[in-house]
């Protein structure tokens, strides 16, 4: 019997939002863990904002016929998803900026 995931571990699967650390590799384990937790919480908050915006848009557009709520919901969706993208790419951006400075 051949198992495909025999050699890997769970960190290779769920380590997607953790930055590559490039120039910050000398940070201690506790500091890296704190940064990862802060990034995960920020991503969850941004996703919550996007979900709140989707709900506000749906309720404003159909139930209440309130175009202001629908437009405000669109803005919240865009802001939340933009925040997720920016936070998710911070590790890459820091590494690129550090590499260009050397």
mmCIF file with all atom_site columns, C-alpha atoms in Angstrom:
data_model
loop_
_atom_site.group_PDB
_atom_site.id
_atom_site.type_symbol
_atom_site.label_atom_id
_atom_site.label_alt_id
_atom_site.label_comp_id
_atom_site.label_asym_id
_atom_site.label_entity_id
_atom_site.label_seq_id
_atom_site.pdbx_PDB_ins_code
_atom_site.Cartn_x
_atom_site.Cartn_y
_atom_site.Cartn_z
_atom_site.occupancy
_atom_site.B_iso_or_equiv
_atom_site.pdbx_formal_charge
_atom_site.auth_seq_id
_atom_site.auth_comp_id
_atom_site.auth_asym_id
_atom_site.auth_atom_id
_atom_site.pdbx_PDB_model_num
ATOM 1   C CA . UNK A 1 1   ? 0.000   0.000  0.000  1.00 0.00 ? 1   UNK A CA 1
ATOM 2   C CA . UNK A 1 2   ? 1.286   3.460  -0.929 1.00 0.00 ? 2   UNK A CA 1
ATOM 3   C CA . UNK A 1 3   ? 0.301   6.518  1.124  1.00 0.00 ? 3   UNK A CA 1
ATOM 4   C CA . UNK A 1 4   ? 0.774   9.855  -0.640 1.00 0.00 ? 4   UNK A CA 1
ATOM 5   C CA . UNK A 1 5   ? 1.214   11.976 2.497  1.00 0.00 ? 5   UNK A CA 1
ATOM 6   C CA . UNK A 1 6   ? 3.583   9.673  4.280  1.00 0.00 ? 6   UNK A CA 1
ATOM 7   C CA . UNK A 1 7   ? 6.575   12.031 4.376  1.00 0.00 ? 7   UNK A CA 1
ATOM 8   C CA . UNK A 1 8   ? 4.913   15.426 4.928  1.00 0.00 ? 8   UNK A CA 1
ATOM 9   C CA . UNK A 1 9   ? 3.550   17.056 8.028  1.00 0.00 ? 9   UNK A CA 1
ATOM 10  C CA . UNK A 1 10  ? 0.585   19.295 8.722  1.00 0.00 ? 10  UNK A CA 1
ATOM 11  C CA . UNK A 1 11  ? 2.628   22.523 8.691  1.00 0.00 ? 11  UNK A CA 1
ATOM 12  C CA . UNK A 1 12  ? 3.313   22.127 4.985  1.00 0.00 ? 12  UNK A CA 1
ATOM 13  C CA . UNK A 1 13  ? -0.445  22.092 4.389  1.00 0.00 ? 13  UNK A CA 1
ATOM 14  C CA . UNK A 1 14  ? -1.699  24.798 6.762  1.00 0.00 ? 14  UNK A CA 1
ATOM 15  C CA . UNK A 1 15  ? 1.345   27.069 6.666  1.00 0.00 ? 15  UNK A CA 1
ATOM 16  C CA . UNK A 1 16  ? -0.107  29.100 3.813  1.00 0.00 ? 16  UNK A CA 1
ATOM 17  C CA . UNK A 1 17  ? -0.516  32.436 5.571  1.00 0.00 ? 17  UNK A CA 1
ATOM 18  C CA . UNK A 1 18  ? 2.770   32.259 7.412  1.00 0.00 ? 18  UNK A CA 1
ATOM 19  C CA . UNK A 1 19  ? 5.317   34.444 5.656  1.00 0.00 ? 19  UNK A CA 1
ATOM 20  C CA . UNK A 1 20  ? 8.497   33.014 4.156  1.00 0.00 ? 20  UNK A CA 1
ATOM 21  C CA . UNK A 1 21  ? 10.481  35.027 6.747  1.00 0.00 ? 21  UNK A CA 1
ATOM 22  C CA . UNK A 1 22  ? 13.362  35.647 4.321  1.00 0.00 ? 22  UNK A CA 1
ATOM 23  C CA . UNK A 1 23  ? 15.182  38.569 5.976  1.00 0.00 ? 23  UNK A CA 1
ATOM 24  C CA . UNK A 1 24  ? 13.412  38.023 9.296  1.00 0.00 ? 24  UNK A CA 1
ATOM 25  C CA . UNK A 1 25  ? 14.647  34.471 9.732  1.00 0.00 ? 25  UNK A CA 1
ATOM 26  C CA . UNK A 1 26  ? 16.698  35.478 12.754 1.00 0.00 ? 26  UNK A CA 1
ATOM 27  C CA . UNK A 1 27  ? 13.586  36.241 14.797 1.00 0.00 ? 27  UNK A CA 1
ATOM 28  C CA . UNK A 1 28  ? 12.924  33.938 17.702 1.00 0.00 ? 28  UNK A CA 1
ATOM 29  C CA . UNK A 1 29  ? 10.265  31.246 17.562 1.00 0.00 ? 29  UNK A CA 1
ATOM 30  C CA . UNK A 1 30  ? 7.992   33.144 19.950 1.00 0.00 ? 30  UNK A CA 1
ATOM 31  C CA . UNK A 1 31  ? 8.187   36.337 17.883 1.00 0.00 ? 31  UNK A CA 1
ATOM 32  C CA . UNK A 1 32  ? 7.394   34.459 14.672 1.00 0.00 ? 32  UNK A CA 1
ATOM 33  C CA . UNK A 1 33  ? 4.458   32.715 16.320 1.00 0.00 ? 33  UNK A CA 1
ATOM 34  C CA . UNK A 1 34  ? 3.089   36.044 17.579 1.00 0.00 ? 34  UNK A CA 1
ATOM 35  C CA . UNK A 1 35  ? 3.334   37.553 14.092 1.00 0.00 ? 35  UNK A CA 1
ATOM 36  C CA . UNK A 1 36  ? 1.551   34.531 12.589 1.00 0.00 ? 36  UNK A CA 1
ATOM 37  C CA . UNK A 1 37  ? -1.239  34.751 15.173 1.00 0.00 ? 37  UNK A CA 1
ATOM 38  C CA . UNK A 1 38  ? -1.669  38.494 14.590 1.00 0.00 ? 38  UNK A CA 1
ATOM 39  C CA . UNK A 1 39  ? -1.828  37.915 10.816 1.00 0.00 ? 39  UNK A CA 1
ATOM 40  C CA . UNK A 1 40  ? -4.386  35.123 11.231 1.00 0.00 ? 40  UNK A CA 1
ATOM 41  C CA . UNK A 1 41  ? -6.583  37.271 13.488 1.00 0.00 ? 41  UNK A CA 1
ATOM 42  C CA . UNK A 1 42  ? -6.357  40.194 11.062 1.00 0.00 ? 42  UNK A CA 1
ATOM 43  C CA . UNK A 1 43  ? -7.356  37.933 8.165  1.00 0.00 ? 43  UNK A CA 1
ATOM 44  C CA . UNK A 1 44  ? -10.335 36.633 10.148 1.00 0.00 ? 44  UNK A CA 1
ATOM 45  C CA . UNK A 1 45  ? -11.406 40.188 10.956 1.00 0.00 ? 45  UNK A CA 1
ATOM 46  C CA . UNK A 1 46  ? -11.143 41.183 7.274  1.00 0.00 ? 46  UNK A CA 1
ATOM 47  C CA . UNK A 1 47  ? -13.174 38.145 6.234  1.00 0.00 ? 47  UNK A CA 1
ATOM 48  C CA . UNK A 1 48  ? -15.759 39.068 8.870  1.00 0.00 ? 48  UNK A CA 1
ATOM 49  C CA . UNK A 1 49  ? -15.966 42.582 7.409  1.00 0.00 ? 49  UNK A CA 1
ATOM 50  C CA . UNK A 1 50  ? -16.481 41.125 3.929  1.00 0.00 ? 50  UNK A CA 1
ATOM 51  C CA . UNK A 1 51  ? -19.225 38.794 5.192  1.00 0.00 ? 51  UNK A CA 1
ATOM 52  C CA . UNK A 1 52  ? -20.895 41.682 7.048  1.00 0.00 ? 52  UNK A CA 1
ATOM 53  C CA . UNK A 1 53  ? -20.767 43.713 3.816  1.00 0.00 ? 53  UNK A CA 1
ATOM 54  C CA . UNK A 1 54  ? -22.340 40.877 1.837  1.00 0.00 ? 54  UNK A CA 1
ATOM 55  C CA . UNK A 1 55  ? -25.144 40.577 4.363  1.00 0.00 ? 55  UNK A CA 1
ATOM 56  C CA . UNK A 1 56  ? -25.660 44.341 4.385  1.00 0.00 ? 56  UNK A CA 1
ATOM 57  C CA . UNK A 1 57  ? -25.764 44.435 0.596  1.00 0.00 ? 57  UNK A CA 1
ATOM 58  C CA . UNK A 1 58  ? -28.235 41.547 0.406  1.00 0.00 ? 58  UNK A CA 1
ATOM 59  C CA . UNK A 1 59  ? -30.555 42.966 3.065  1.00 0.00 ? 59  UNK A CA 1
ATOM 60  C CA . UNK A 1 60  ? -30.346 46.496 1.659  1.00 0.00 ? 60  UNK A CA 1
ATOM 61  C CA . UNK A 1 61  ? -30.944 45.452 -1.912 1.00 0.00 ? 61  UNK A CA 1
ATOM 62  C CA . UNK A 1 62  ? -33.907 43.097 -1.403 1.00 0.00 ? 62  UNK A CA 1
ATOM 63  C CA . UNK A 1 63  ? -35.672 43.316 1.929  1.00 0.00 ? 63  UNK A CA 1
ATOM 64  C CA . UNK A 1 64  ? -35.482 47.016 2.729  1.00 0.00 ? 64  UNK A CA 1
ATOM 65  C CA . UNK A 1 65  ? -35.007 48.401 -0.794 1.00 0.00 ? 65  UNK A CA 1
ATOM 66  C CA . UNK A 1 66  ? -32.316 50.640 0.675  1.00 0.00 ? 66  UNK A CA 1
ATOM 67  C CA . UNK A 1 67  ? -29.784 51.531 -1.993 1.00 0.00 ? 67  UNK A CA 1
ATOM 68  C CA . UNK A 1 68  ? -27.485 53.266 0.524  1.00 0.00 ? 68  UNK A CA 1
ATOM 69  C CA . UNK A 1 69  ? -27.078 50.046 2.530  1.00 0.00 ? 69  UNK A CA 1
ATOM 70  C CA . UNK A 1 70  ? -26.434 48.101 -0.651 1.00 0.00 ? 70  UNK A CA 1
ATOM 71  C CA . UNK A 1 71  ? -23.684 50.515 -1.728 1.00 0.00 ? 71  UNK A CA 1
ATOM 72  C CA . UNK A 1 72  ? -22.199 50.520 1.766  1.00 0.00 ? 72  UNK A CA 1
ATOM 73  C CA . UNK A 1 73  ? -22.187 46.720 1.678  1.00 0.00 ? 73  UNK A CA 1
ATOM 74  C CA . UNK A 1 74  ? -20.257 46.736 -1.594 1.00 0.00 ? 74  UNK A CA 1
ATOM 75  C CA . UNK A 1 75  ? -17.643 48.986 -0.023 1.00 0.00 ? 75  UNK A CA 1
ATOM 76  C CA . UNK A 1 76  ? -17.300 46.669 2.979  1.00 0.00 ? 76  UNK A CA 1
ATOM 77  C CA . UNK A 1 77  ? -16.871 43.638 0.719  1.00 0.00 ? 77  UNK A CA 1
ATOM 78  C CA . UNK A 1 78  ? -14.116 45.332 -1.272 1.00 0.00 ? 78  UNK A CA 1
ATOM 79  C CA . UNK A 1 79  ? -12.392 46.614 1.874  1.00 0.00 ? 79  UNK A CA 1
ATOM 80  C CA . UNK A 1 80  ? -12.478 43.203 3.570  1.00 0.00 ? 80  UNK A CA 1
ATOM 81  C CA . UNK A 1 81  ? -11.155 41.278 0.589  1.00 0.00 ? 81  UNK A CA 1
ATOM 82  C CA . UNK A 1 82  ? -8.469  43.892 -0.067 1.00 0.00 ? 82  UNK A CA 1
ATOM 83  C CA . UNK A 1 83  ? -7.344  43.570 3.545  1.00 0.00 ? 83  UNK A CA 1
ATOM 84  C CA . UNK A 1 84  ? -7.112  39.791 3.195  1.00 0.00 ? 84  UNK A CA 1
ATOM 85  C CA . UNK A 1 85  ? -4.992  40.162 0.054  1.00 0.00 ? 85  UNK A CA 1
ATOM 86  C CA . UNK A 1 86  ? -2.659  42.744 1.605  1.00 0.00 ? 86  UNK A CA 1
ATOM 87  C CA . UNK A 1 87  ? -2.148  40.805 4.835  1.00 0.00 ? 87  UNK A CA 1
ATOM 88  C CA . UNK A 1 88  ? -1.647  37.565 2.940  1.00 0.00 ? 88  UNK A CA 1
ATOM 89  C CA . UNK A 1 89  ? 1.090   39.104 0.809  1.00 0.00 ? 89  UNK A CA 1
ATOM 90  C CA . UNK A 1 90  ? 2.955   41.040 3.528  1.00 0.00 ? 90  UNK A CA 1
ATOM 91  C CA . UNK A 1 91  ? 5.671   38.404 3.894  1.00 0.00 ? 91  UNK A CA 1
ATOM 92  C CA . UNK A 1 92  ? 6.364   38.477 0.175  1.00 0.00 ? 92  UNK A CA 1
ATOM 93  C CA . UNK A 1 93  ? 6.338   42.275 0.040  1.00 0.00 ? 93  UNK A CA 1
ATOM 94  C CA . UNK A 1 94  ? 8.778   42.586 2.955  1.00 0.00 ? 94  UNK A CA 1
ATOM 95  C CA . UNK A 1 95  ? 11.105  40.046 1.366  1.00 0.00 ? 95  UNK A CA 1
ATOM 96  C CA . UNK A 1 96  ? 11.039  41.862 -2.000 1.00 0.00 ? 96  UNK A CA 1
ATOM 97  C CA . UNK A 1 97  ? 11.670  45.274 -0.422 1.00 0.00 ? 97  UNK A CA 1
ATOM 98  C CA . UNK A 1 98  ? 14.501  43.879 1.709  1.00 0.00 ? 98  UNK A CA 1
ATOM 99  C CA . UNK A 1 99  ? 16.019  42.155 -1.344 1.00 0.00 ? 99  UNK A CA 1
ATOM 100 C CA . UNK A 1 100 ? 15.908  45.378 -3.352 1.00 0.00 ? 100 UNK A CA 1
ATOM 101 C CA . UNK A 1 101 ? 17.631  47.287 -0.552 1.00 0.00 ? 101 UNK A CA 1
ATOM 102 C CA . UNK A 1 102 ? 20.625  44.932 -0.474 1.00 0.00 ? 102 UNK A CA 1
#
